[in-house]
Coordinates of C-alpha atoms in Angstrom, one line a residue:
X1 CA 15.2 -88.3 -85.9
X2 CA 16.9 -87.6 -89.5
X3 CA 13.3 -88.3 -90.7
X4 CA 11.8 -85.2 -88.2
X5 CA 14.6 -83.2 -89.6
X6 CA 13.9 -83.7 -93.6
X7 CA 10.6 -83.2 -93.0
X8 CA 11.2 -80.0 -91.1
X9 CA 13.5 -79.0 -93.8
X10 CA 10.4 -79.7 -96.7
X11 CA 8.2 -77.5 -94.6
X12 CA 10.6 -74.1 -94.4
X13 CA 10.9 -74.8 -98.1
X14 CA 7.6 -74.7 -99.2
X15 CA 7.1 -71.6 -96.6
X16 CA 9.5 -70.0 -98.3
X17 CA 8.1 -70.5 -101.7
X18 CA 4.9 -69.6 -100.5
X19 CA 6.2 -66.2 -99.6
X20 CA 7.8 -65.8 -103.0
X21 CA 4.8 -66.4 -105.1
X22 CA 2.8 -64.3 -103.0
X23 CA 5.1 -61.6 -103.3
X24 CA 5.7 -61.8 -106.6
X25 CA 1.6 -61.6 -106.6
X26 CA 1.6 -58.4 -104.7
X27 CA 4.2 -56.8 -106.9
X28 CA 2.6 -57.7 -110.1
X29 CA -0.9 -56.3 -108.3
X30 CA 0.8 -53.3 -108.3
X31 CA 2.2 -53.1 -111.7
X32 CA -1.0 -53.8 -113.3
X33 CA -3.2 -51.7 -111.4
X34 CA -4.4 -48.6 -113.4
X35 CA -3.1 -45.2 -112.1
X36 CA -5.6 -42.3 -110.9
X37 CA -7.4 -39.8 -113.8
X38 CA -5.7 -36.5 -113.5
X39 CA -9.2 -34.5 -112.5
X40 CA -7.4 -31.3 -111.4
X41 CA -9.0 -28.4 -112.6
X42 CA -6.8 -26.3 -115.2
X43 CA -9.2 -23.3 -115.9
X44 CA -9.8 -21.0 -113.8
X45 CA -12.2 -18.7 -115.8
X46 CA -14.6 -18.2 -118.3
X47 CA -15.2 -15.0 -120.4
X48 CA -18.3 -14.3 -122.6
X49 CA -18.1 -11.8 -125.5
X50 CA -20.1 -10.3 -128.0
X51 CA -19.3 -8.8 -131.2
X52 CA -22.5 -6.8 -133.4
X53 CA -22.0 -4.3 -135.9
X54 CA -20.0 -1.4 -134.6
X55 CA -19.6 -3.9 -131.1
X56 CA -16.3 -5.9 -130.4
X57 CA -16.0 -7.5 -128.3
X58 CA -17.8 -6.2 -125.7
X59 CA -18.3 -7.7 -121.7
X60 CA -21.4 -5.8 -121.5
X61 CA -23.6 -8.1 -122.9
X62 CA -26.0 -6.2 -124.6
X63 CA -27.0 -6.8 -128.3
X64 CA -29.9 -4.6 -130.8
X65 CA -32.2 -7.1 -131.8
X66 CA -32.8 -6.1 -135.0
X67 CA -29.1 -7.3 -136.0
X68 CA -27.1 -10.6 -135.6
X69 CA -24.7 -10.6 -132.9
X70 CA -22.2 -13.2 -131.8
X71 CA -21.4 -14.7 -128.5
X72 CA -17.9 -15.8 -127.9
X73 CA -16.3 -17.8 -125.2
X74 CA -12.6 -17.8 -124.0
X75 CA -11.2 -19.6 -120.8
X76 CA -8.0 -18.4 -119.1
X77 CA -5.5 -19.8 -119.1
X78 CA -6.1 -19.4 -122.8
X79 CA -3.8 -22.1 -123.8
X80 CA -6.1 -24.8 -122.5
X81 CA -9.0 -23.7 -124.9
X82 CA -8.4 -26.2 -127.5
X83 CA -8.6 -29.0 -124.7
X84 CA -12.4 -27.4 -123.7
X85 CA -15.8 -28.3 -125.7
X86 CA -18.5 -25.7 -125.2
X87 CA -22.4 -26.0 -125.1
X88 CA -24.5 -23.3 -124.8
X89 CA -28.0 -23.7 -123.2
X90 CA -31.2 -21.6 -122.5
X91 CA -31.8 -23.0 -119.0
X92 CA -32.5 -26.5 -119.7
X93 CA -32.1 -26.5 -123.4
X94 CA -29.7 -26.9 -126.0
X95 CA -28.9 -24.2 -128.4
X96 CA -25.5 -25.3 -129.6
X97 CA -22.3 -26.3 -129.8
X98 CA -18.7 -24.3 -130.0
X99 CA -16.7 -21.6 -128.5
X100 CA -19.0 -18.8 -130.7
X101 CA -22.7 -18.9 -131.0
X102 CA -24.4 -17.0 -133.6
X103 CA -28.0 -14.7 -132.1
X104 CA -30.2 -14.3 -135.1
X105 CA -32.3 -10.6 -135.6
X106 CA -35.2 -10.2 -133.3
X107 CA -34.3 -13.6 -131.4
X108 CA -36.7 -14.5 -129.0
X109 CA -35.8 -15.2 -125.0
X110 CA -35.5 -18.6 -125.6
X111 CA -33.4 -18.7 -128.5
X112 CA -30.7 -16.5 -126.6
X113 CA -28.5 -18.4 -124.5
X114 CA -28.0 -18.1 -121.1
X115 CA -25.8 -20.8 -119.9
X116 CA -22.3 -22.0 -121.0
X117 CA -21.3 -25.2 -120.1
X118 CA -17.6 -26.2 -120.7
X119 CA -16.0 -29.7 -120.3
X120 CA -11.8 -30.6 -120.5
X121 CA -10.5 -33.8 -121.3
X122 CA -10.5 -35.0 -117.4
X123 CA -14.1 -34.5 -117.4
X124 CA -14.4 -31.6 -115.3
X125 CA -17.6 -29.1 -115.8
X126 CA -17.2 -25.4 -115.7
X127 CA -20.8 -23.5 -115.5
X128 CA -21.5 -19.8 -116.2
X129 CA -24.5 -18.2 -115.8
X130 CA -25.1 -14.8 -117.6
X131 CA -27.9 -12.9 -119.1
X132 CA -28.1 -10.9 -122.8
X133 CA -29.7 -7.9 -122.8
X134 CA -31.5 -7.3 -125.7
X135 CA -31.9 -3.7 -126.0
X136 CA -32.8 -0.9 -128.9
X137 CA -31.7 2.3 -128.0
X138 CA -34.3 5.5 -127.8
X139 CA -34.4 7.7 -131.0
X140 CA -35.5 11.5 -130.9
X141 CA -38.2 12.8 -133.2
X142 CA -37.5 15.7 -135.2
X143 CA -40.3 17.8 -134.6
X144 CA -39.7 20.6 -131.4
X145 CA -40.6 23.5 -129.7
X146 CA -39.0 26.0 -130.5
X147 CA -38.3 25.0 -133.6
X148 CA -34.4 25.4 -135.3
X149 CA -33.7 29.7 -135.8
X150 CA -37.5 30.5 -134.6
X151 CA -37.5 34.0 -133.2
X152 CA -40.3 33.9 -130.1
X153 CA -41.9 37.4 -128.7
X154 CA -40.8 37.4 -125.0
X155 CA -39.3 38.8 -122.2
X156 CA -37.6 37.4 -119.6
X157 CA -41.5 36.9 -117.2
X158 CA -42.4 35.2 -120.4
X159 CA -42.9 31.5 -119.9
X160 CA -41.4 29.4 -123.3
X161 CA -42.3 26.0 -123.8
X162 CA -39.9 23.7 -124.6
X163 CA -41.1 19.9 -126.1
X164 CA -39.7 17.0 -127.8
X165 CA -40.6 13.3 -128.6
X166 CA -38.6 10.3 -128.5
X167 CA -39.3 6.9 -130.2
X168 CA -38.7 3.5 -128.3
X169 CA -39.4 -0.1 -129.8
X170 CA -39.2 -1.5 -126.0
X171 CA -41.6 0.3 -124.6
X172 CA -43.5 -2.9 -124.7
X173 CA -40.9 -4.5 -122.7
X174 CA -41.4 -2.6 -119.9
X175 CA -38.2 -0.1 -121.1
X176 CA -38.4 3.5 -119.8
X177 CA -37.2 6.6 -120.8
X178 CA -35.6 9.6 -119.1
X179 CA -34.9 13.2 -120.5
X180 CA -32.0 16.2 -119.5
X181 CA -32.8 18.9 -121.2
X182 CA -29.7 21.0 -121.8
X183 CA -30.9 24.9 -122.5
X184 CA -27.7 27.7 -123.4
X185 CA -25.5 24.3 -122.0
X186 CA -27.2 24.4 -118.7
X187 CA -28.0 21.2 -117.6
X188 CA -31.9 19.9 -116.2
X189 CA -32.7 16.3 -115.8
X190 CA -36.4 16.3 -116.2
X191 CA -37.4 12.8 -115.5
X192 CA -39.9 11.1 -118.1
X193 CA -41.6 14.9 -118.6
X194 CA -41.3 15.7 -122.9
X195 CA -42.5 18.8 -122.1
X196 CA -41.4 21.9 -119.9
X197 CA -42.0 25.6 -119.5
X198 CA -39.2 27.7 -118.4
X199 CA -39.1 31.6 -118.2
X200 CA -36.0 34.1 -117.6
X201 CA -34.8 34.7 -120.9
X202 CA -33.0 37.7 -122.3
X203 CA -33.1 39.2 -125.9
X204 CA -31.1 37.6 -128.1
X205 CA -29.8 34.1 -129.2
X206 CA -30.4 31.1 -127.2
X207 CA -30.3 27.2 -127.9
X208 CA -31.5 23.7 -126.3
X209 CA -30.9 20.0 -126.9
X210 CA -32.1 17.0 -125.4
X211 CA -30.5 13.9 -124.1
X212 CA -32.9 10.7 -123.5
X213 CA -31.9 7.8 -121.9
X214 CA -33.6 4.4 -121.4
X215 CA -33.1 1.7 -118.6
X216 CA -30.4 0.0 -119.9
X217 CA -28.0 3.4 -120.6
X218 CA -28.6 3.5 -124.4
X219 CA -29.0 6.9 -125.7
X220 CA -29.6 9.5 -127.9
X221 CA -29.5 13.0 -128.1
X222 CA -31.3 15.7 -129.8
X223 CA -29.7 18.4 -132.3
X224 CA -29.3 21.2 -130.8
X225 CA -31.6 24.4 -131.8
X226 CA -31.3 27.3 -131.7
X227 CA -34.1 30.1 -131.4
X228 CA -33.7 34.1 -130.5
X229 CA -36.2 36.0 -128.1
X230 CA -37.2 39.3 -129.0
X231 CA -39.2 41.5 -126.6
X232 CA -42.0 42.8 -129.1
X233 CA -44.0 44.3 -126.1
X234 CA -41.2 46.7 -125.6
X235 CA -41.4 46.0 -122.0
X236 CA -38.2 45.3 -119.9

């Protein structure tokens, strides 16, 4: 009987070491166990900039190609940017590296980005799609009709022509251009027409001017001139 009891005894003994080691197992499990990567995202946007010439900083991204412009990046919160890296891309491929990248003059397509991709610390990717327009704006030729101070024989049934040229390097592009003739400050959007007749004048001093605009708002606009009408028929 004594002998039943000690080995009874042994038994809860070595249970209760059991239990011991294997919860001091489970704790140090637990203390060695790495903790979770913090892979919240902090930013919550991405701005793209671009600085040419008399440009700063502009979110209308449209550059002159004949001129280098710069693209710059900034995330908001802004106090998070020195924790971002920046790539920028042209679909698939690489241009560079950086929160600026520099457009050379007359760039082609491809060598303009269109992608940024930035990456924090936690590994999180934030993608932003855009598009650079590259753009030169419409410049007015100096020759018109009537020219500056011309005096024209008329009367007010008297048809005058009025005509002007514009010059546009991305006509080959497929740009377009669009023309409001202005004529004693009275406004007339003529469409693509560089030539109009328009009668109704009365002796004495009148002036025009020109405004063109192409298909991506640039513009230009024409000096005014100024000519006089004089009835030479002596009719009324």
């Amino acid at each position: 009987m004594e002998q039943r009891n000690r080995s009874t005894r042994a038994l809860l003994h070595f249970g209760k070491g059991l239990a011991a080691l294997f919860s001091c197992t489970l704790v140090a499990a637990c203390l060695d166990a790495p903790s979770y990567p913090d892979t919240s995202k902090k930013i919550e946007r991405i701005g793209i900039f671009v600085s040419q010439e008399d440009i700063s900083d502009s979110t209308l991204l449209k550059i002159h190609p004949s001129s280098e412009a710069t693209l710059r990046a900034e995330v908001y919160p802004r106090q998070y940017k020195k924790e971002i890296s920046f790539k920028w891309y042209h679909d698939d491929t690489k241009l560079g590296s950086g929160d600026s990248f520099s457009i050379p003059p007359y760039a082609s397509s491809k060598e303009i980005p269109n992608i940024l991709k930035a990456t924090d610390q936690e590994g999180n990717v934030y993608k932003d799609t855009f598009n650079i327009i590259s753009n030169t704006p419409p410049h007015f030729d100096e020759k018109t009709s009537p020219v500056d101070n011309d005096t024209l024989c008329a009367n007010k049934r008297t048809s005058i022509s009025f005509s002007w040229n514009s010059y546009d390097v991305d006509y080959s592009y497929g740009d377009k251009n669009f023309y409001t003739l202005i004529i004693d400050k009275e406004e007339y959007f003529v469409g693509s027409l560089t030539s109009v007749m328009q009668s109704g004048f009365s002796d004495g001093k009148h002036s025009f001017s020109v405004i063109v605009a192409d298909s991506y708002g640039d513009s230009d606009t024409l000096q005014t001139r100024t000519f006089f009408i004089s009835d030479c028929s002596g009719e009324r």
